[in-house]
mmCIF file of N, CA, C and O in Angstrom:
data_model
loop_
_atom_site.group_PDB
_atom_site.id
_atom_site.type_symbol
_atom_site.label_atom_id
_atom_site.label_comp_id
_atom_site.label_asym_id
_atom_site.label_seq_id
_atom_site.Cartn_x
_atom_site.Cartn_y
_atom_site.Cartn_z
ATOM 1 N N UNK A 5 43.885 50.699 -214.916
ATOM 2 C CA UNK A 5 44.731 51.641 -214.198
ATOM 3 C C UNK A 5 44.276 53.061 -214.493
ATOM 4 O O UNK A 5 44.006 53.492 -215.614
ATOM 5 N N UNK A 6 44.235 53.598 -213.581
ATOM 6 C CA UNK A 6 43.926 55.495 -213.780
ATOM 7 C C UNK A 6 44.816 55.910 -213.884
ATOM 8 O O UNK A 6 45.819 55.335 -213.461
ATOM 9 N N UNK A 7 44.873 57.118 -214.501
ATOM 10 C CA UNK A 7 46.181 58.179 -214.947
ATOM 11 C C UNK A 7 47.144 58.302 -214.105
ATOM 12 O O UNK A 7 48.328 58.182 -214.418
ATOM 13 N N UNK A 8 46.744 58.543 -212.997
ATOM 14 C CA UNK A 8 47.585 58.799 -211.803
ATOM 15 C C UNK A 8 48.348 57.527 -211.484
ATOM 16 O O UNK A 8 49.284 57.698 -210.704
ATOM 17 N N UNK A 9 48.216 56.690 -211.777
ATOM 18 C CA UNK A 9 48.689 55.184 -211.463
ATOM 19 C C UNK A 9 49.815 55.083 -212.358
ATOM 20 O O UNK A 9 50.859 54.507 -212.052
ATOM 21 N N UNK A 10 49.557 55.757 -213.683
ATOM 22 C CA UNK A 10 50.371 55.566 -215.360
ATOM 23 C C UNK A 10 51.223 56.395 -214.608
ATOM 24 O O UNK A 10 52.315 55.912 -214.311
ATOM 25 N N UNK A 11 50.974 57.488 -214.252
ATOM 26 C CA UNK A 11 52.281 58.425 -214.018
ATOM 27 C C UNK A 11 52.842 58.157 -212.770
ATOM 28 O O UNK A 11 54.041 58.438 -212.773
ATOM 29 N N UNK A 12 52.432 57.711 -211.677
ATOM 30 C CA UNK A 12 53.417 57.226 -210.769
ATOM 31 C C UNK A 12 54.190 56.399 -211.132
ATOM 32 O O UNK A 12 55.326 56.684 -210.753
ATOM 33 N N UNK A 13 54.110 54.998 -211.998
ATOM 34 C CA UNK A 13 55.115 54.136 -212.528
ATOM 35 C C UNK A 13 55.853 54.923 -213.382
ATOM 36 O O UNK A 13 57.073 54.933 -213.218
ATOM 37 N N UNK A 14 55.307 55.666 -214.368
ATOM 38 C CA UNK A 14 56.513 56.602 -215.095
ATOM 39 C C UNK A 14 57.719 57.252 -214.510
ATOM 40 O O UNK A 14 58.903 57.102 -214.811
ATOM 41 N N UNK A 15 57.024 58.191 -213.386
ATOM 42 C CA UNK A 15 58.140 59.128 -212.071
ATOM 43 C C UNK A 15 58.919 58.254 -211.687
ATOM 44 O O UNK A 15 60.135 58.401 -211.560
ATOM 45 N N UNK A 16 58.039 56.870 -211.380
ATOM 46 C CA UNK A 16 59.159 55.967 -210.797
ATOM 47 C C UNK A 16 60.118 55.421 -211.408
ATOM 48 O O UNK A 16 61.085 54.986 -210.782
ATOM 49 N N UNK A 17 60.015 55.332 -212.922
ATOM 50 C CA UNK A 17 61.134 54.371 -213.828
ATOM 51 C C UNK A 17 62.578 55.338 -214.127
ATOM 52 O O UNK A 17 63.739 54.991 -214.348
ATOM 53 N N UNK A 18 61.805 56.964 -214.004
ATOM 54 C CA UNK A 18 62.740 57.796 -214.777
ATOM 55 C C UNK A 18 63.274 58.544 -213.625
ATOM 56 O O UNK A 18 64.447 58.893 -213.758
ATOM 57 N N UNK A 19 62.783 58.819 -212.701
ATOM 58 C CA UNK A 19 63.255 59.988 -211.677
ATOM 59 C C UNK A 19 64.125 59.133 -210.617
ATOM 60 O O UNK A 19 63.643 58.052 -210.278
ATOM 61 N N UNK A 20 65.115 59.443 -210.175
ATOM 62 C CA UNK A 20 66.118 58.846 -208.655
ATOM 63 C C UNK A 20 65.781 60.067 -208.052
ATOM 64 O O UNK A 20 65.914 61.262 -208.313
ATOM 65 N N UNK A 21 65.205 59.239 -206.984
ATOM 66 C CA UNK A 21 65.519 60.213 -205.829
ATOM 67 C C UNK A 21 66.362 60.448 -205.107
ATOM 68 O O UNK A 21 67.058 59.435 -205.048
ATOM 69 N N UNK A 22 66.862 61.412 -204.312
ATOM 70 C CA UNK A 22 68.013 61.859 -203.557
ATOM 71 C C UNK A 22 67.785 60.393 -202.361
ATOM 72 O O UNK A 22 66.686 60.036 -201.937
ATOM 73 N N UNK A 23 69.445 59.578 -201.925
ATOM 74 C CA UNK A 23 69.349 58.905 -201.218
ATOM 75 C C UNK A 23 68.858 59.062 -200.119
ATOM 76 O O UNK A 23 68.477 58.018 -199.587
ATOM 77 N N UNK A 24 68.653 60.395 -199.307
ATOM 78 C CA UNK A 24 67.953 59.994 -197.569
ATOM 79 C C UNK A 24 66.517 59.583 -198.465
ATOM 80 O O UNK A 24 66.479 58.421 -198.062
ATOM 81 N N UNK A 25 65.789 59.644 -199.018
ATOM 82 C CA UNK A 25 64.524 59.482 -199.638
ATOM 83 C C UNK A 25 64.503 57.972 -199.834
ATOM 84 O O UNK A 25 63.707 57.204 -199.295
ATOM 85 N N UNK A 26 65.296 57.708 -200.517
ATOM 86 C CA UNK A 26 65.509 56.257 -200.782
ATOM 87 C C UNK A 26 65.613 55.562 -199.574
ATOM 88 O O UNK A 26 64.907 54.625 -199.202
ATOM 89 N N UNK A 27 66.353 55.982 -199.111
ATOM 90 C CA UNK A 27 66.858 55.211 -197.756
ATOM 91 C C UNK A 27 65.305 55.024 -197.035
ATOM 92 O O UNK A 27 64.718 53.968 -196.799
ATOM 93 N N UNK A 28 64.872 56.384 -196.781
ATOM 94 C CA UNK A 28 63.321 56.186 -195.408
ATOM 95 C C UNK A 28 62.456 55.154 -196.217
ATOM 96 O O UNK A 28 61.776 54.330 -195.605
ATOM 97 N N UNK A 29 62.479 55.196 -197.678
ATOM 98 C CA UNK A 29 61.276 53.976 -198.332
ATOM 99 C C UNK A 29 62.066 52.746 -198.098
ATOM 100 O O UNK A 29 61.456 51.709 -197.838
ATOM 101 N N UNK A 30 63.346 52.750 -198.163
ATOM 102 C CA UNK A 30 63.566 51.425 -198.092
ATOM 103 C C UNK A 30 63.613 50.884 -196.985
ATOM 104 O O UNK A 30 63.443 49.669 -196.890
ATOM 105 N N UNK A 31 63.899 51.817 -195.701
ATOM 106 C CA UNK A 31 63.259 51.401 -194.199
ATOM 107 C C UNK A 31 62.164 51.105 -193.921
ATOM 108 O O UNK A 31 62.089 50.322 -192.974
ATOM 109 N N UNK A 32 60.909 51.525 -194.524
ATOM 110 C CA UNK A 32 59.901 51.537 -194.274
ATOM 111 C C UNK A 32 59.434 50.589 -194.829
ATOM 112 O O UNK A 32 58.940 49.821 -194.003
ATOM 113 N N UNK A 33 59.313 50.155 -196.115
ATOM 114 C CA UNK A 33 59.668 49.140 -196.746
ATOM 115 C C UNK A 33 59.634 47.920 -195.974
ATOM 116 O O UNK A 33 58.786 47.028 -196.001
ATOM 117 N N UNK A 34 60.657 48.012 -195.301
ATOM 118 C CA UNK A 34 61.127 46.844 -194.398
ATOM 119 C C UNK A 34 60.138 47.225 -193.082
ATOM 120 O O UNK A 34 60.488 48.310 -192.618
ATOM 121 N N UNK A 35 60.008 47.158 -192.999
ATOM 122 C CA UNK A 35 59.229 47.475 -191.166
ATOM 123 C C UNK A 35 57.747 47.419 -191.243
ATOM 124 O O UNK A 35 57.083 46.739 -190.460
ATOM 125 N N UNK A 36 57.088 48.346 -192.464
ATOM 126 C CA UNK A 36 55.337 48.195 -192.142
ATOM 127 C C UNK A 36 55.197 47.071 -192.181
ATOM 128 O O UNK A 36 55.476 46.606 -191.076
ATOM 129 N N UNK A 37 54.780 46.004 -193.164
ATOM 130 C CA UNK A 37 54.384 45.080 -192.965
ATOM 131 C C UNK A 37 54.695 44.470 -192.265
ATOM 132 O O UNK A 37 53.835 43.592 -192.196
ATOM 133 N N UNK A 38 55.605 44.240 -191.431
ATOM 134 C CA UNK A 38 55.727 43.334 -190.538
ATOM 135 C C UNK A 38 55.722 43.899 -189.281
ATOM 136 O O UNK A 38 56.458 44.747 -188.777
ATOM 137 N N UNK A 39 54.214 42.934 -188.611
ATOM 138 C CA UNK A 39 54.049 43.458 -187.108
ATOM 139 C C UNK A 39 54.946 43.385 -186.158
ATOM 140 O O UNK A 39 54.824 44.346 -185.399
ATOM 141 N N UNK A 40 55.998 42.505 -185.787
ATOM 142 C CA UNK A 40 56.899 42.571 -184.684
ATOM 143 C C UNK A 40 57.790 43.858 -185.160
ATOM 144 O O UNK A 40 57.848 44.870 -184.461
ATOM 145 N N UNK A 41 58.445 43.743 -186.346
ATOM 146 C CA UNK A 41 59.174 44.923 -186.496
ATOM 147 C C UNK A 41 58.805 46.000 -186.334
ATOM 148 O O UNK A 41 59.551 46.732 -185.684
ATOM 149 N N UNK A 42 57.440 46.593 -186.876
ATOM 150 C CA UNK A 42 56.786 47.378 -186.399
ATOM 151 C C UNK A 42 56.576 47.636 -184.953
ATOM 152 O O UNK A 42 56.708 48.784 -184.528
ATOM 153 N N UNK A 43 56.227 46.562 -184.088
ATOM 154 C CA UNK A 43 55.976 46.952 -182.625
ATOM 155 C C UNK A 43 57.337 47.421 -182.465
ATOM 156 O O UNK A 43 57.469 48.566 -182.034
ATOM 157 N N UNK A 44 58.539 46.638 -182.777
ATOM 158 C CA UNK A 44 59.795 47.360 -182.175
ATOM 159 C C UNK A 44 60.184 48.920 -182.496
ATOM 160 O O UNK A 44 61.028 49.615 -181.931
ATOM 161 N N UNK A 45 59.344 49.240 -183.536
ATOM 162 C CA UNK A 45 59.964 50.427 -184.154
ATOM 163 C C UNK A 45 59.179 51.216 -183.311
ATOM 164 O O UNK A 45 59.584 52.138 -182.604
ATOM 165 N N UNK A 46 57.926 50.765 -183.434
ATOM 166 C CA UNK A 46 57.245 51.768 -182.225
ATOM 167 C C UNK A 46 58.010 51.722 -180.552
ATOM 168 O O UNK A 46 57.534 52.470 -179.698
ATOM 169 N N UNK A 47 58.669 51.211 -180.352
ATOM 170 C CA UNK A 47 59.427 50.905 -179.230
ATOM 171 C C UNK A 47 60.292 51.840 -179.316
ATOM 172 O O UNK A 47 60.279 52.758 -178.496
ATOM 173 N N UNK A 48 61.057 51.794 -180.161
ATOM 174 C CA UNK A 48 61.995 52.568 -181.066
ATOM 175 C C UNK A 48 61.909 54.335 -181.008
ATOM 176 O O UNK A 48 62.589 55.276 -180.597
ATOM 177 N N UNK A 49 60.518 54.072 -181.751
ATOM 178 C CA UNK A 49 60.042 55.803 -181.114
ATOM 179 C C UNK A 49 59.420 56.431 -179.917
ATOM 180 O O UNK A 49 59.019 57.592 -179.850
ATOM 181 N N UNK A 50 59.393 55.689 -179.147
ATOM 182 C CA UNK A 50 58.848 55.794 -177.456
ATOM 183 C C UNK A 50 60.106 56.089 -177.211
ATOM 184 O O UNK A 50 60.150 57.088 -176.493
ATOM 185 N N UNK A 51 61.543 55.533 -177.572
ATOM 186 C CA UNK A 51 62.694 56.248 -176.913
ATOM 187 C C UNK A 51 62.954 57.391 -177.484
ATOM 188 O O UNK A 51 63.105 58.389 -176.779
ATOM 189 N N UNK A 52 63.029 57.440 -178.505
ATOM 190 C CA UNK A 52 62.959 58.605 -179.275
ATOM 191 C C UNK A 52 62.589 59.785 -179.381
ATOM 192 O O UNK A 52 63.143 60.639 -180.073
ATOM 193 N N UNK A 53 61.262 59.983 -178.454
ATOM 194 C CA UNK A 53 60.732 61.033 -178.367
ATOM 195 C C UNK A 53 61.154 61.730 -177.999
ATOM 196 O O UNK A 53 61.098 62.618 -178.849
ATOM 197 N N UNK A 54 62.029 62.335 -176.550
ATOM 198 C CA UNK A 54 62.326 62.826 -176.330
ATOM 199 C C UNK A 54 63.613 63.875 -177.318
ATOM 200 O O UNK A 54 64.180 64.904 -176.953
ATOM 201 N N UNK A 55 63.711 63.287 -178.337
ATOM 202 C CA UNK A 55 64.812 63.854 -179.215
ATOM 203 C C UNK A 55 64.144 64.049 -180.415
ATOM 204 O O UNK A 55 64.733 64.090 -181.495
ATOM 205 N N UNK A 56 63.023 64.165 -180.292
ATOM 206 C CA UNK A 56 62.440 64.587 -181.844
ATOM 207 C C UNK A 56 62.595 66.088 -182.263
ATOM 208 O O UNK A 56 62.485 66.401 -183.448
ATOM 209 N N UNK A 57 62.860 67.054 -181.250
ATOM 210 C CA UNK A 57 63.014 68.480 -182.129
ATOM 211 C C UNK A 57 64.612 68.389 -182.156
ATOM 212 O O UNK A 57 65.187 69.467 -182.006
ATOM 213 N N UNK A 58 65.465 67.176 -182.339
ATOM 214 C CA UNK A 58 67.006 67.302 -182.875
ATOM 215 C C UNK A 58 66.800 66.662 -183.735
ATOM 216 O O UNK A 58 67.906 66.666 -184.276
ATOM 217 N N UNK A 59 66.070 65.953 -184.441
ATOM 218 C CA UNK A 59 65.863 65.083 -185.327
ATOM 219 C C UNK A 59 66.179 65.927 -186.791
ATOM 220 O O UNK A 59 65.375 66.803 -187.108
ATOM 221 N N UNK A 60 67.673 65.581 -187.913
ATOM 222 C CA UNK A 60 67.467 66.353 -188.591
ATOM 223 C C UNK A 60 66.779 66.750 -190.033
ATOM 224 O O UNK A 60 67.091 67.597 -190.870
ATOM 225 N N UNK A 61 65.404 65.508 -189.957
ATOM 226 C CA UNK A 61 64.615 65.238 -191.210
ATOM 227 C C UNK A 61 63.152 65.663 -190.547
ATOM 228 O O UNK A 61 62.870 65.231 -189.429
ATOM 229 N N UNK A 62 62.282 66.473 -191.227
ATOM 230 C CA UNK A 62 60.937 67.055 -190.743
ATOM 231 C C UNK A 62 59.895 65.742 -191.131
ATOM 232 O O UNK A 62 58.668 65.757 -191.229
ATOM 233 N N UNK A 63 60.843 64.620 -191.312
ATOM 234 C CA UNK A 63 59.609 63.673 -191.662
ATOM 235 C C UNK A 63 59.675 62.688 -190.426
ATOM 236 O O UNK A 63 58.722 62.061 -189.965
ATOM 237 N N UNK A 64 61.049 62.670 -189.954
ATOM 238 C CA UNK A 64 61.313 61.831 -189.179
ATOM 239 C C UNK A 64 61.028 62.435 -187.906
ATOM 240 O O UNK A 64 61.201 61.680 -186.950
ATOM 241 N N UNK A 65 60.656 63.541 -187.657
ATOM 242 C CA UNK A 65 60.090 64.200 -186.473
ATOM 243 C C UNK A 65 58.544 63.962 -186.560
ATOM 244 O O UNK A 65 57.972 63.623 -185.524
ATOM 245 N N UNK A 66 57.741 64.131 -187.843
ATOM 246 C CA UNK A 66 56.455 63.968 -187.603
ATOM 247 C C UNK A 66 56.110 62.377 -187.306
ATOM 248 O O UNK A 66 55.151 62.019 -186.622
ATOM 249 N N UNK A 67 56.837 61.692 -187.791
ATOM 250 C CA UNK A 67 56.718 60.322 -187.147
ATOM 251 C C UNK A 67 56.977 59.790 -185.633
ATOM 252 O O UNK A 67 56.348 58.960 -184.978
ATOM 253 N N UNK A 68 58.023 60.493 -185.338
ATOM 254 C CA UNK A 68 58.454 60.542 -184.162
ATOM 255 C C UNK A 68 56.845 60.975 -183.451
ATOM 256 O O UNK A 68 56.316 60.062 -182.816
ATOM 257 N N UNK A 69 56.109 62.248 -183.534
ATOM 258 C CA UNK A 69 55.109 62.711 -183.603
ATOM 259 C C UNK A 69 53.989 62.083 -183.322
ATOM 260 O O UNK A 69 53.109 62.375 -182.512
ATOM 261 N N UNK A 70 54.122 60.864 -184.325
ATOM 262 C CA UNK A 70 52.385 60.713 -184.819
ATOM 263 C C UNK A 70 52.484 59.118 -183.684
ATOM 264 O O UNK A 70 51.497 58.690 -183.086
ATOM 265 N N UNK A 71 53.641 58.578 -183.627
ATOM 266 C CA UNK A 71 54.157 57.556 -182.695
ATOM 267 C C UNK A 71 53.315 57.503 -181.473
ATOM 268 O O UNK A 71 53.347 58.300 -180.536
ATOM 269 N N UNK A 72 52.344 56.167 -181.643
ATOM 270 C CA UNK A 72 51.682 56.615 -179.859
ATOM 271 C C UNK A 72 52.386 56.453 -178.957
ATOM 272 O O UNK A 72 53.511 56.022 -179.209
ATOM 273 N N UNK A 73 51.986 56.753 -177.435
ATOM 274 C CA UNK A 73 52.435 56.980 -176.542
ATOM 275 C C UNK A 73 52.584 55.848 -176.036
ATOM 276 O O UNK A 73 53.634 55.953 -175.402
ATOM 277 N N UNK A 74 52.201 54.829 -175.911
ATOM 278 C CA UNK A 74 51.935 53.488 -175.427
ATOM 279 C C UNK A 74 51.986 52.140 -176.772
ATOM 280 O O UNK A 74 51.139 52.194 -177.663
ATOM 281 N N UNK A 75 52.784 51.283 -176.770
ATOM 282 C CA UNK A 75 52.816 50.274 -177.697
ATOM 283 C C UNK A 75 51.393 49.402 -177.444
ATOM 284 O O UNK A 75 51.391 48.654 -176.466
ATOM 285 N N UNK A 76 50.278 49.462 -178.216
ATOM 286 C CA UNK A 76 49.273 48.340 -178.101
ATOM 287 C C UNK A 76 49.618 46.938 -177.881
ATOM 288 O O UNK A 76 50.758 46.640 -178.237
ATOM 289 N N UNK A 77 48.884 45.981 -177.366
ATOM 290 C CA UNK A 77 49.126 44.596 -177.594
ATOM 291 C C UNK A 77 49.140 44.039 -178.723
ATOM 292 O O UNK A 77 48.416 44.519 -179.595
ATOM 293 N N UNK A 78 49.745 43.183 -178.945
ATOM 294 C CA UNK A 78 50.110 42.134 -180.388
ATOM 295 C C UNK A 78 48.327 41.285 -180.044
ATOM 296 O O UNK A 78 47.633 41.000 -179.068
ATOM 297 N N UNK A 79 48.275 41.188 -181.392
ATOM 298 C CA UNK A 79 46.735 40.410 -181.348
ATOM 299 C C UNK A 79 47.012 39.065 -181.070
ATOM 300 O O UNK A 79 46.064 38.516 -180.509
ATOM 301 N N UNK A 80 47.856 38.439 -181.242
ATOM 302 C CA UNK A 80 48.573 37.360 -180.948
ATOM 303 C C UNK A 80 48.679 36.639 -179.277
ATOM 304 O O UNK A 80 48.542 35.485 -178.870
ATOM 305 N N UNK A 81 48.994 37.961 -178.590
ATOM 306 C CA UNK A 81 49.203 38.047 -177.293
ATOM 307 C C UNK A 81 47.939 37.881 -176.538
ATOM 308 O O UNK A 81 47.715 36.989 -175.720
ATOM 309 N N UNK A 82 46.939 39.067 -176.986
ATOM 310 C CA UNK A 82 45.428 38.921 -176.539
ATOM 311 C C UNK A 82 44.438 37.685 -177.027
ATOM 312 O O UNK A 82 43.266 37.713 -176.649
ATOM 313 N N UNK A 83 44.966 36.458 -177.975
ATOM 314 C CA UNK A 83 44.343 35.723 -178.468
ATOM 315 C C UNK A 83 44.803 34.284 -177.422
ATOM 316 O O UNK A 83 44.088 33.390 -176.970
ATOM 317 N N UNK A 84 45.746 34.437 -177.337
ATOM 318 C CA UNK A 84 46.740 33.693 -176.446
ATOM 319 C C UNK A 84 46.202 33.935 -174.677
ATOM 320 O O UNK A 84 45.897 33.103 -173.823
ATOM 321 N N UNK A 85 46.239 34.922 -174.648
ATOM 322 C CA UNK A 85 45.522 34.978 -173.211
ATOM 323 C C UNK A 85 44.283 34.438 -172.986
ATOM 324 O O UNK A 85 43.964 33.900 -171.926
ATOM 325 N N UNK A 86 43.246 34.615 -174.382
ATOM 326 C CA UNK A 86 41.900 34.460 -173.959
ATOM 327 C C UNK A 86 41.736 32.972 -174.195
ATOM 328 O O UNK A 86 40.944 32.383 -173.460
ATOM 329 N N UNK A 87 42.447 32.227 -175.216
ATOM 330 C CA UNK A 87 42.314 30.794 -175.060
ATOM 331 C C UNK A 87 42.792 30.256 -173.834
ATOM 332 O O UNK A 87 42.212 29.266 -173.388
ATOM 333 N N UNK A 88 44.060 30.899 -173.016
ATOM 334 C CA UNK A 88 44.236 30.207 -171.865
ATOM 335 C C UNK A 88 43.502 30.240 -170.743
ATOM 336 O O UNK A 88 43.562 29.409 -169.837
ATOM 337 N N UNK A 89 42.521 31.578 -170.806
ATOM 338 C CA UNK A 89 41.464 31.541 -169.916
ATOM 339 C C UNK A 89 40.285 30.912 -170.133
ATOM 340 O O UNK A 89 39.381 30.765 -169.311
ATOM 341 N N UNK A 90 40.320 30.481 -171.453
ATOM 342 C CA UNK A 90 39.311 29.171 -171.616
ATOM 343 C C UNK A 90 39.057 27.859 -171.612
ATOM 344 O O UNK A 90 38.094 27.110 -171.778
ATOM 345 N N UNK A 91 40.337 27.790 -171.346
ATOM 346 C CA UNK A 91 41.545 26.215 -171.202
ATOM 347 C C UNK A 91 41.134 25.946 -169.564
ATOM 348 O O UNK A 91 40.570 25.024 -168.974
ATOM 349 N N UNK A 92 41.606 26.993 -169.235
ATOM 350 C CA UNK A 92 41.550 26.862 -167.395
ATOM 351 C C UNK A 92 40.020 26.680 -167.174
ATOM 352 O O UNK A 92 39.587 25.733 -166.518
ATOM 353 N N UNK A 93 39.179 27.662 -167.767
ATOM 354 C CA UNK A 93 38.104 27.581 -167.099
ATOM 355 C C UNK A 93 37.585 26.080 -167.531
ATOM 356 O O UNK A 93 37.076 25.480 -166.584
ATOM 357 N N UNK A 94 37.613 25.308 -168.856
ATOM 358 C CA UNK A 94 37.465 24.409 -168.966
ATOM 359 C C UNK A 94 37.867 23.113 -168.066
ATOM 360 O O UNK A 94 37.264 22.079 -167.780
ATOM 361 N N UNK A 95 39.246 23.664 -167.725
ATOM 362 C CA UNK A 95 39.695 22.153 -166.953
ATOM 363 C C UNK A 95 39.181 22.832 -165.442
ATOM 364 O O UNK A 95 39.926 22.581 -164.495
ATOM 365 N N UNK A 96 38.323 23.423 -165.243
ATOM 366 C CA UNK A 96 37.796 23.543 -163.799
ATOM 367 C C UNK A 96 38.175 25.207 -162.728
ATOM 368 O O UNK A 96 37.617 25.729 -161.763
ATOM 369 N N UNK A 97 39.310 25.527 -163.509
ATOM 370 C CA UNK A 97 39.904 26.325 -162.895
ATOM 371 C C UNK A 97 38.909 27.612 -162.663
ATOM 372 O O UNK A 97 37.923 27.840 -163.365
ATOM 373 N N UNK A 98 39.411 28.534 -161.380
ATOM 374 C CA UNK A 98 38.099 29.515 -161.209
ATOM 375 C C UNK A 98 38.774 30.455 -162.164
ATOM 376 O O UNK A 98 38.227 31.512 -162.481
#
């Protein structure tokens, strides 16, 4: 472990942070890793946008922010399509 590693677990054992702080890690927390939740959240901030300069946290505006404009496809979805176009073309289909 590097220093910086020692002292982040330290900050973390001894310092509370103010709850909205807590709260956005523990949202976030919940949501990155998981891709559907994630796509929804990005869903989430596609409505959102329009209300990002009322937004009253400067973090929750740059997210709002950094939020693309368009939700990508689930890899899931594009993997799913391309086997069924290989299915078809297999059983004959044009």
């Amino acid at each position: 472990m590097h220093l910086v590693d020692h002292a982040r677990a330290y900050i973390e054992e001894r310092y509370k942070r103010p709850m909205g702080e807590r709260a956005l890690r523990w949202m976030l927390a919940r949501i990155l890793p998981y891709p559907t939740r994630f796509r929804l959240a990005l869903l989430g901030a596609k409505i959102g946008r329009p209300f990002a300069r009322r937004m009253p946290d400067a973090r929750l505006r740059a997210m709002l922010e950094m939020a693309p404009k368009t939700v990508p496809r689930s890899a899931a979805t594009t993997i799913r399509r391309a086997f069924r176009l290989r299915a078809s073309r297999c059983a004959g289909w044009p």
